[in-house]
mmCIF file of C-alpha atoms and ligand atoms in Angstrom:
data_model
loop_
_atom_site.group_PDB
_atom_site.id
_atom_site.type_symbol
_atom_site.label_atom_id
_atom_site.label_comp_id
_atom_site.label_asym_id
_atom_site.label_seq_id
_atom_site.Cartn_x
_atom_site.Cartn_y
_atom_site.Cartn_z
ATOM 1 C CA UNK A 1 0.000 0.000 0.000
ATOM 2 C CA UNK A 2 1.471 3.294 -0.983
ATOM 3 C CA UNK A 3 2.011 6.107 1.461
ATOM 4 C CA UNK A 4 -1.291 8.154 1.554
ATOM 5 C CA UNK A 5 -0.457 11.662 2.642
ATOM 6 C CA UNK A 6 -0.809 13.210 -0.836
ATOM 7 C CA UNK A 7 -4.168 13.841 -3.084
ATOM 8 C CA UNK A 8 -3.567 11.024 -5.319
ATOM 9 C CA UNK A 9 -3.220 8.020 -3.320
ATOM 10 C CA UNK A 10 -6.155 9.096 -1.017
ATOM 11 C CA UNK A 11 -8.668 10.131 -4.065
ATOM 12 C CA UNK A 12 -7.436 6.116 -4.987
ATOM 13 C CA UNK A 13 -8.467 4.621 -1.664
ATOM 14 C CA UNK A 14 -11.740 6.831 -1.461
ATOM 15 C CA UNK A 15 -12.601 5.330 -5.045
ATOM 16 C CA UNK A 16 -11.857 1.475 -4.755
ATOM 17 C CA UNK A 17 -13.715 1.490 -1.308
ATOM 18 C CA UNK A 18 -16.343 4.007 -2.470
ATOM 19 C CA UNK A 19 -16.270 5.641 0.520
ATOM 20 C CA UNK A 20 -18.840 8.756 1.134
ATOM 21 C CA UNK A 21 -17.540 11.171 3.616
ATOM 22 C CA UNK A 22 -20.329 11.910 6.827
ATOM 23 C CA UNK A 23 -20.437 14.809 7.712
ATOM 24 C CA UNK A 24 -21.634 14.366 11.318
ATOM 25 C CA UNK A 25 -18.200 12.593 11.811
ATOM 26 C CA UNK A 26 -16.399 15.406 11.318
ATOM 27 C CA UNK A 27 -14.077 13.781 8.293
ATOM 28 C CA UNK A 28 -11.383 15.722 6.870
ATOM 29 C CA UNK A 29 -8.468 13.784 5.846
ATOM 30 C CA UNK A 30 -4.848 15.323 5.717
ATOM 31 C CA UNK A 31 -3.617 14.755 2.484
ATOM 32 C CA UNK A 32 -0.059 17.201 3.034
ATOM 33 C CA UNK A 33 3.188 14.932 3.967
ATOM 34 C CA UNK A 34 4.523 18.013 5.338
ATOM 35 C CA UNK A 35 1.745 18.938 7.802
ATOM 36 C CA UNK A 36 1.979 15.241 9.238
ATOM 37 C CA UNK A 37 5.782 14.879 9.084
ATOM 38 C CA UNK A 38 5.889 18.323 11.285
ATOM 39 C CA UNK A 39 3.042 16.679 13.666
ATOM 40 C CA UNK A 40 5.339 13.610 14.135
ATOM 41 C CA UNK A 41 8.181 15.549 14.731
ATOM 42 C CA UNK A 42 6.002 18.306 17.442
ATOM 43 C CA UNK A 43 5.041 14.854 19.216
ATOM 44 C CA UNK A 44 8.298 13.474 19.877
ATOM 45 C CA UNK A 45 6.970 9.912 19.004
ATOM 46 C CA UNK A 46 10.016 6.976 19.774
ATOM 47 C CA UNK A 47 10.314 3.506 19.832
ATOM 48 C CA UNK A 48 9.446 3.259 22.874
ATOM 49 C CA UNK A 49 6.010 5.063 23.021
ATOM 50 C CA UNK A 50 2.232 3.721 23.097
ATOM 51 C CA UNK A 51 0.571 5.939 21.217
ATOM 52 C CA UNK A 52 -3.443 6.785 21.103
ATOM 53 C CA UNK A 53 -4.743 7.981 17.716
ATOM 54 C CA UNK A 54 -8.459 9.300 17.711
ATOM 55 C CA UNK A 55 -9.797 9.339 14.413
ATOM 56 C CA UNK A 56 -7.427 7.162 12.092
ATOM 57 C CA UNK A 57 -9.895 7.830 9.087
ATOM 58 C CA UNK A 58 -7.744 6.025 6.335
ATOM 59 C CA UNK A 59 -4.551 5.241 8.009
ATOM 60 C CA UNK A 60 -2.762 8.240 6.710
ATOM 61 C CA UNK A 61 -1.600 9.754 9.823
ATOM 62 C CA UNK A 62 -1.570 6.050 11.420
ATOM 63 C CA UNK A 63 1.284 4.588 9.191
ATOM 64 C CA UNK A 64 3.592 7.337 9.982
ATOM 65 C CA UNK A 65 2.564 6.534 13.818
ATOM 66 C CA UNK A 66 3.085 2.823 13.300
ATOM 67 C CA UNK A 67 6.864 3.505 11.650
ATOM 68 C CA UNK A 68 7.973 5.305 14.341
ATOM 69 C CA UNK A 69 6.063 4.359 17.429
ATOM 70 C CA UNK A 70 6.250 0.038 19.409
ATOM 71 C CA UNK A 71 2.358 0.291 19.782
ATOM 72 C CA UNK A 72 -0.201 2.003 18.020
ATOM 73 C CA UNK A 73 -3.825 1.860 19.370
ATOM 74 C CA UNK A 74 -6.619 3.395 16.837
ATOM 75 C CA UNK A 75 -9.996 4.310 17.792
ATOM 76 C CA UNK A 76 -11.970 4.936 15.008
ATOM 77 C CA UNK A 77 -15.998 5.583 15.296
ATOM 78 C CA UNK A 78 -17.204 5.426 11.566
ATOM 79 C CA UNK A 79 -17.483 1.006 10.757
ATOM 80 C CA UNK A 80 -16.880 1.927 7.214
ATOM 81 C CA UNK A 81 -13.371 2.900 7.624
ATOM 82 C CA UNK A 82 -12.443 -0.332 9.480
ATOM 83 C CA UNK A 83 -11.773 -2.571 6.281
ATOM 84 C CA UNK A 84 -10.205 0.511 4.356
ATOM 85 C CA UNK A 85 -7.751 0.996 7.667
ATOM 86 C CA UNK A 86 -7.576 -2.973 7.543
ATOM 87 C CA UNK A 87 -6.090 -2.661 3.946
ATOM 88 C CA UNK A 88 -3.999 0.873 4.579
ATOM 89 C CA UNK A 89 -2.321 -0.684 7.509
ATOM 90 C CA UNK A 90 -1.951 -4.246 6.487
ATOM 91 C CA UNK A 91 2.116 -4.478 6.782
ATOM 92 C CA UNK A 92 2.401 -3.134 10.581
ATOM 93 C CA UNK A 93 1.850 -5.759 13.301
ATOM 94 C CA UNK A 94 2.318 -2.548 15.906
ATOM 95 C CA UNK A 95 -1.409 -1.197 15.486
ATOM 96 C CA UNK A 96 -4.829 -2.456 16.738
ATOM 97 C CA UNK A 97 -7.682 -0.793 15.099
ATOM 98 C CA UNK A 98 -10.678 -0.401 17.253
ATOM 99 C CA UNK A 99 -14.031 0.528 16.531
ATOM 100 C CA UNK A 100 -15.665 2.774 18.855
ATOM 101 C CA UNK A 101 -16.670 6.018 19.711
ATOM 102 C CA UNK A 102 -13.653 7.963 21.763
ATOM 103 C CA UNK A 103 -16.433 9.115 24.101
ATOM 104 C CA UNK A 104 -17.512 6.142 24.967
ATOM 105 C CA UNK A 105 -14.095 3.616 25.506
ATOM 106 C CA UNK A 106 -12.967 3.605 29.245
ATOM 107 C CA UNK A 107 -9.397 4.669 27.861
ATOM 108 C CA UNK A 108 -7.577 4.018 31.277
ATOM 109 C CA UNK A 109 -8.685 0.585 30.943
ATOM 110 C CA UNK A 110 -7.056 0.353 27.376
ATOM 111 C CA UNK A 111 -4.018 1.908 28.955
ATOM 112 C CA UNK A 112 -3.729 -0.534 31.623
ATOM 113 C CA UNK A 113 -4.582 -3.741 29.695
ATOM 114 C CA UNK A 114 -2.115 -2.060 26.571
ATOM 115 C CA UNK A 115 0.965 -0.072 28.211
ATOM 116 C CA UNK A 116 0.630 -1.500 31.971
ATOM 117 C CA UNK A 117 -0.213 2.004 33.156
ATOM 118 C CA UNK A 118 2.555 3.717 31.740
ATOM 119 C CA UNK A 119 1.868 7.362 30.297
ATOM 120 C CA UNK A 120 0.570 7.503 26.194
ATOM 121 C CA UNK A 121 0.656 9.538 23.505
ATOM 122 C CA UNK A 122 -2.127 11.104 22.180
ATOM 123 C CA UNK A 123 -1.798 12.172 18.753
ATOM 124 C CA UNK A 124 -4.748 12.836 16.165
ATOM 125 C CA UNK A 125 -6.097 15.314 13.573
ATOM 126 C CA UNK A 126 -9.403 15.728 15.829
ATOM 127 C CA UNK A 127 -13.133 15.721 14.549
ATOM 128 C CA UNK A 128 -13.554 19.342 15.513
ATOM 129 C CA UNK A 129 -16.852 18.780 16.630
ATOM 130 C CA UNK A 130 -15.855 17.277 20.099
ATOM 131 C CA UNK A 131 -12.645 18.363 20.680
ATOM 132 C CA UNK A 132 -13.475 19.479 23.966
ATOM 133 C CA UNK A 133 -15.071 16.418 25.683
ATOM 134 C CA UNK A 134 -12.494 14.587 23.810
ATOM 135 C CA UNK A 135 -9.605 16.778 25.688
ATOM 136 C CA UNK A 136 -11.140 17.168 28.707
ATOM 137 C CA UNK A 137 -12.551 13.955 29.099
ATOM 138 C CA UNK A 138 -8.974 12.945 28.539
ATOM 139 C CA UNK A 139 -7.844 15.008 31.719
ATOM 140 C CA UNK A 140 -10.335 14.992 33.937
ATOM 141 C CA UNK A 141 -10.937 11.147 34.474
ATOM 142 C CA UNK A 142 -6.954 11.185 34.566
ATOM 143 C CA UNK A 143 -5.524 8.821 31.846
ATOM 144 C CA UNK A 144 -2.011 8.658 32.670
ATOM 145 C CA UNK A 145 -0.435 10.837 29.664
ATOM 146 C CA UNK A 146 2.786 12.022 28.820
ATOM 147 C CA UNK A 147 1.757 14.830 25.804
ATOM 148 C CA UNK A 148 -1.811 14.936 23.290
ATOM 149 C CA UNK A 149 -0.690 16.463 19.843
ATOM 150 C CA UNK A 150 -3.885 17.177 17.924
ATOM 151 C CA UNK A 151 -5.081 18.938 14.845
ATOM 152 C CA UNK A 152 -8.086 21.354 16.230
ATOM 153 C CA UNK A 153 -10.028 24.703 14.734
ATOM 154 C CA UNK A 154 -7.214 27.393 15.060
ATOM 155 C CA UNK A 155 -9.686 29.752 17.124
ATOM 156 C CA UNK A 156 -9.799 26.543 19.761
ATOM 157 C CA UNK A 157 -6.261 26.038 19.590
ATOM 158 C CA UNK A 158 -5.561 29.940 20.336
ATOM 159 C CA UNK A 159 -8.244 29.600 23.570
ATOM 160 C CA UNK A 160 -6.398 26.650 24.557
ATOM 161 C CA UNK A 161 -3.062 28.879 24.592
ATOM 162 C CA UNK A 162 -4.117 32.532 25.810
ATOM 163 C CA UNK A 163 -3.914 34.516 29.227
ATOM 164 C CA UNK A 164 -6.296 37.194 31.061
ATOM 165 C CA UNK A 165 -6.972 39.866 28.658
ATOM 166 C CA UNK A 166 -7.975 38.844 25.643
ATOM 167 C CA UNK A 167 -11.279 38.046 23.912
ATOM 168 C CA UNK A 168 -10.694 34.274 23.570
ATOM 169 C CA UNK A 169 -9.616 33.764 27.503
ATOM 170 C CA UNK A 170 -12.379 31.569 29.070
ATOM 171 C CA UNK A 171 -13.167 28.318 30.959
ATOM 172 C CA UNK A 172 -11.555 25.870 28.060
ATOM 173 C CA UNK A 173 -8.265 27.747 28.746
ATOM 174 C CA UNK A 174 -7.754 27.473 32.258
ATOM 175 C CA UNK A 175 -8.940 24.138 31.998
ATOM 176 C CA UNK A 176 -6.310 22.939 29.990
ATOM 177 C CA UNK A 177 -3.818 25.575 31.101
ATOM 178 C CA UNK A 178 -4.014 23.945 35.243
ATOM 179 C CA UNK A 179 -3.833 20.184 33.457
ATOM 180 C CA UNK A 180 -1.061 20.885 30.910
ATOM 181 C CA UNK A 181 1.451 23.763 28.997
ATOM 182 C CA UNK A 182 -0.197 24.139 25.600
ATOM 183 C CA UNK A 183 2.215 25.191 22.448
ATOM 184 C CA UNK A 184 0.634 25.384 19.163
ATOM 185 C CA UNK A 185 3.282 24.286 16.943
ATOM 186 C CA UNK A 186 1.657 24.779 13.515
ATOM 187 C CA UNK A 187 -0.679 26.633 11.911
ATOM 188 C CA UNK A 188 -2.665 24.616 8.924
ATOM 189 C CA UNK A 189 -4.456 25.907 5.477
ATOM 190 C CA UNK A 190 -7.472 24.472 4.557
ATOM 191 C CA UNK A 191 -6.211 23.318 1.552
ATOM 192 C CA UNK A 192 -3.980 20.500 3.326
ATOM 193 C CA UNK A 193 -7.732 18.743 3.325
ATOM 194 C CA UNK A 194 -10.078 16.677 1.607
ATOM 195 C CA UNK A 195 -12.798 17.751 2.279
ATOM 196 C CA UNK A 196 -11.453 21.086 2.794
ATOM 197 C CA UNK A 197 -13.137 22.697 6.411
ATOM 198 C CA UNK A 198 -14.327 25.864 6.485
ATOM 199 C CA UNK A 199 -12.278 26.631 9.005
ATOM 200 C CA UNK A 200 -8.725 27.032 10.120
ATOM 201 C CA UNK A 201 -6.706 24.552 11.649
ATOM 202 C CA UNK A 202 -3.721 24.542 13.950
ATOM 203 C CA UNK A 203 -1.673 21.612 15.679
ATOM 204 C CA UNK A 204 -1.376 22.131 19.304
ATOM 205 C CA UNK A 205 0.764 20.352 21.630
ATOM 206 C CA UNK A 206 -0.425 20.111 25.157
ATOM 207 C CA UNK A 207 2.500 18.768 27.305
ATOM 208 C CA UNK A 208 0.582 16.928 30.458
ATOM 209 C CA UNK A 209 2.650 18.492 34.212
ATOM 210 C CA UNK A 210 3.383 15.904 36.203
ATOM 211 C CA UNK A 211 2.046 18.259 39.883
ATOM 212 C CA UNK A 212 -0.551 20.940 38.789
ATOM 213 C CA UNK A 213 0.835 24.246 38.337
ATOM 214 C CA UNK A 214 -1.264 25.869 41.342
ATOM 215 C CA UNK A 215 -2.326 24.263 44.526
ATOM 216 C CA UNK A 216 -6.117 24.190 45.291
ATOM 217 C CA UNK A 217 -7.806 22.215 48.132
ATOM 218 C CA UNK A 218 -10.898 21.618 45.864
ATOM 219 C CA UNK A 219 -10.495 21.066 42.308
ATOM 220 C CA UNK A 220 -13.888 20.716 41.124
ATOM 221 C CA UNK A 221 -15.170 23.808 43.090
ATOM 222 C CA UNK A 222 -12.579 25.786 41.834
ATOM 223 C CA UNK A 223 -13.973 24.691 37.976
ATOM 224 C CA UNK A 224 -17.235 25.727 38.965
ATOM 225 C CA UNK A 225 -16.422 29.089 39.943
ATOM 226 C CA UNK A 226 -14.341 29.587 36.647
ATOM 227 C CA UNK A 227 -17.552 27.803 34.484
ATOM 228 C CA UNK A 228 -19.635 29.918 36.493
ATOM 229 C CA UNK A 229 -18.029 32.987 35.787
ATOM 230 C CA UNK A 230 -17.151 33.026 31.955
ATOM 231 C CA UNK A 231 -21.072 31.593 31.536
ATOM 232 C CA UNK A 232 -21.946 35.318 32.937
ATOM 233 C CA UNK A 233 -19.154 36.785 31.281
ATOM 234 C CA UNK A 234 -20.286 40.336 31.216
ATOM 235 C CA UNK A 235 -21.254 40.701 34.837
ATOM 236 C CA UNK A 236 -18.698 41.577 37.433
ATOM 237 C CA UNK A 237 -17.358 37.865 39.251
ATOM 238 C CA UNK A 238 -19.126 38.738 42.250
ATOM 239 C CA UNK A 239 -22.848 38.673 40.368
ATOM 240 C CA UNK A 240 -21.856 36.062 37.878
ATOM 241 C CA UNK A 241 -21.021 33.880 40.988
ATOM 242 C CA UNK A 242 -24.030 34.900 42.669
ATOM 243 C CA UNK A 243 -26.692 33.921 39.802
ATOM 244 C CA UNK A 244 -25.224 30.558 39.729
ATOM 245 C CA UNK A 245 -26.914 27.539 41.561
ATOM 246 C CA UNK A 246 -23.770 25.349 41.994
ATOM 247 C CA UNK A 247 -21.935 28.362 44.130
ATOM 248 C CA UNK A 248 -22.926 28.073 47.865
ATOM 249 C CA UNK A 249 -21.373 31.489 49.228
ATOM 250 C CA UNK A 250 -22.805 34.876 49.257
ATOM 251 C CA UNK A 251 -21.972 38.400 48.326
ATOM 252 C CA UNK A 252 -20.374 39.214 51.280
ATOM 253 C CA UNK A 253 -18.217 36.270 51.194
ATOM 254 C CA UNK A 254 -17.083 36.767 47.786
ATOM 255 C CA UNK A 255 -16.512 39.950 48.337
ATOM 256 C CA UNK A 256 -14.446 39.361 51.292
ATOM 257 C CA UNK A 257 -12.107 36.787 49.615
ATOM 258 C CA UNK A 258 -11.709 39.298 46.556
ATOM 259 C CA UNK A 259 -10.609 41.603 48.984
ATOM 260 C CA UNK A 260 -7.927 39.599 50.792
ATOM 261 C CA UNK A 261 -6.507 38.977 47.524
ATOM 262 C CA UNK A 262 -6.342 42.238 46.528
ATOM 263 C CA UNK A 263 -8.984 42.701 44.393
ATOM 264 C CA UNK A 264 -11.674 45.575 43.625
ATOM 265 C CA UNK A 265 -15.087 43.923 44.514
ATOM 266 C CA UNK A 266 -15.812 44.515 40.676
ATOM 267 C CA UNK A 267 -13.718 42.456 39.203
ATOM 268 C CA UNK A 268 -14.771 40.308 36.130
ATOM 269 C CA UNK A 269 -13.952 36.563 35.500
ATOM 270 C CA UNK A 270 -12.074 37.291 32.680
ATOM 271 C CA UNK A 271 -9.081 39.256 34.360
ATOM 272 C CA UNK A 272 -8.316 36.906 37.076
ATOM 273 C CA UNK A 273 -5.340 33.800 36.218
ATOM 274 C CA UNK A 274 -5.864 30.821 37.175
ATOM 275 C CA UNK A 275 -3.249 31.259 39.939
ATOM 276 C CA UNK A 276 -6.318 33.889 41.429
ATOM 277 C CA UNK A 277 -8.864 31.294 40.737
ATOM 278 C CA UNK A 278 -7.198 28.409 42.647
ATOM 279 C CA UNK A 279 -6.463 31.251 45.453
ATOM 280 C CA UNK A 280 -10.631 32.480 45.295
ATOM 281 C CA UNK A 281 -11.403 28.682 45.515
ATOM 282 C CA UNK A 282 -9.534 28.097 48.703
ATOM 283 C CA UNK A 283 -10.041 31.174 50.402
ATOM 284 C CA UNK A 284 -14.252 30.470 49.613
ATOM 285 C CA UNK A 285 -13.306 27.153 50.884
ATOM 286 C CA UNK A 286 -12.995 28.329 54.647
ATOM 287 C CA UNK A 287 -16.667 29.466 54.633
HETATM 288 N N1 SAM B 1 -6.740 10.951 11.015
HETATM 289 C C1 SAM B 1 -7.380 11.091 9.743
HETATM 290 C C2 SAM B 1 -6.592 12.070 8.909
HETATM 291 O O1 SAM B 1 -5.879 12.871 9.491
HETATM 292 O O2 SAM B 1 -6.702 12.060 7.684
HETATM 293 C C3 SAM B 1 -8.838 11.511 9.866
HETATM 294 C C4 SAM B 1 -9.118 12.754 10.687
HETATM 295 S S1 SAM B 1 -10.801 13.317 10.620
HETATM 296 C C5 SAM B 1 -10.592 15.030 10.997
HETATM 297 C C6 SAM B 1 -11.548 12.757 12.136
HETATM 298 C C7 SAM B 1 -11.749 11.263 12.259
HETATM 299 O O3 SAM B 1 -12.361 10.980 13.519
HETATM 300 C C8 SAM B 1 -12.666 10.654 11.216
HETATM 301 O O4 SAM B 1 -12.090 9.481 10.710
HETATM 302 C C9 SAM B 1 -13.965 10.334 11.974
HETATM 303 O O5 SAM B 1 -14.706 9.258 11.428
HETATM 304 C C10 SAM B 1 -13.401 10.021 13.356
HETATM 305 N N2 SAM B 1 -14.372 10.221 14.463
HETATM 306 C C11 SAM B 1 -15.374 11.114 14.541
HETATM 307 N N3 SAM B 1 -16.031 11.015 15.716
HETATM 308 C C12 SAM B 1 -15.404 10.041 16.420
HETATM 309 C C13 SAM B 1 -15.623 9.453 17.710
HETATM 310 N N4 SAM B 1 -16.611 9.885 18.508
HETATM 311 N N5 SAM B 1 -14.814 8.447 18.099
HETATM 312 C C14 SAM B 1 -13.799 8.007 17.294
HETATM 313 N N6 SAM B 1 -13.554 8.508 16.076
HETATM 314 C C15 SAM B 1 -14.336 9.529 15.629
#
């Protein structure tokens, strides 16, 4: 089977298996050897690595995993692909193709049964349309990961990456921000697709911290006062906090804790780090 990453060779493999592209799948394969050489390269993969792959589609991005990775694991949710992937990947004896929806697999269990518990690799060109319950569902039920190098919609990529202070700052960034140290190591054209999206791509490499950046005596409250405040975004923290039924404290409190930290009692969400959110959580905590 010839190396797919180029128009040809995938138009080819679309034909013989006449395979229609669904939409609700979110299927846009990379047909650009350079875009998948430089994701290869931004995900470090080695001999000695498990890798995940969500989203295998054809194989393309798989047979580079498979060449340089020991184990390739491929989870792949459309049954039509399985006996084009079964042909595409036919000469590596590293990869196991699975079919199943990402969503759905208990992935630590996979990790245990497949690597003994040791950290993966996640690497995939993403189906945009879950990217976050496919990111955070990686991190919250804590698969034991080493790095996830995905293809996602450039705007997601950039809220993955940003600080306080700018428009695309919300809850998905200091999600992943208190989890991992995002990079976004390329930027990709539309045009490196088929079908092409009609939006823009980027690869992003989210590099898993082994202790969490902050310290905070209750993780999930502290996520519920940073959902709870970006949901209200254009109210001060204080009333944003207040409207929402999962927060227990009251003005007063709030206000008290903003003003131990230094903080104007009008502050909005969006200004604070998640250094100050950790901080809010535990000082709420005491109450
Ligand atoms: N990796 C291929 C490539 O780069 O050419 C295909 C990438 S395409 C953007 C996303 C892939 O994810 C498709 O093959 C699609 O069928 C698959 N997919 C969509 N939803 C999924 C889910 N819930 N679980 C597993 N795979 C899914």
């Amino acid at each position: 089977m010839a190396t797919l990453g180029n128009p040809q060779n995938t138009i080819a493999v679309l034909q013989k298996y006449k395979f229609n592209f669904q939409k609700k799948y979110g299927q846009n394969f990379l047909i650009d050897i350079r875009v998948l050489e430089k994701i290869i390269s931004a995900a470090d993969i080695t001999e000695d690595d498990f890798v995940l792959e969500i989203g295998p589609g054809i194989g393309t991005m798989t047979q580079y995993l498979c060449e340089h990775a020991r184990a390739v694991a491929a989870v792949e949710i459309d049954k039509n692909l399985i006996p084009i992937l079964e042909d595409t990947l036919s000469v590596y004896e590293n990869v196991e193709i699975i079919q199943q929806d990402i969503l759905k697999i208990d992935i630590n269990r996979l990790v245990q049964e497949k690597n003994e518990g040791n950290p993966i690799k996640v690497v995939a060109n993403l189906p945009y349309y879950i990217t976050t319950p496919i990111i955070m569902g990686l991190f919250e039920s804590h698969v034991p990961i080493e790095s996830i190098t995905v293809m996602v919609q450039k705007e997601v990529a950039d809220r993955m990456q940003v600080g306080p202070g700018t428009k695309d700052y919300g809850a998905l960034s200091l999600a992943v921000q208190y989890y991992a140290k995002p990079e976004i190591v390329a930027n990709v054209p539309s045009n490196c697709f088929i079908p092409r999206p009609k939006v823009g791509s980027a690869v992003i490499r989210l590099d898993r911290y082994k202790e969490a950046p902050v310290q905070v005596k209750e993780e999930k409250q502290m996520f519920a006062l940073i959902r709870a405040s970006f949901n209200q975004r254009r109210k001060t923290l204080v009333n944003g906090l207040n409207n929402a039924p999962d927060i227990p404290y009251g003005k007063e409190q709030m206000i008290q804790a903003l003003e131990e930290m230094g903080l104007p009692a009008n502050v909005r969400g969006e200004s604070l780090t998640l250094a100050q959110f950790a901080r809010l959580s535990n000082l709420l905590s005491r109450f």
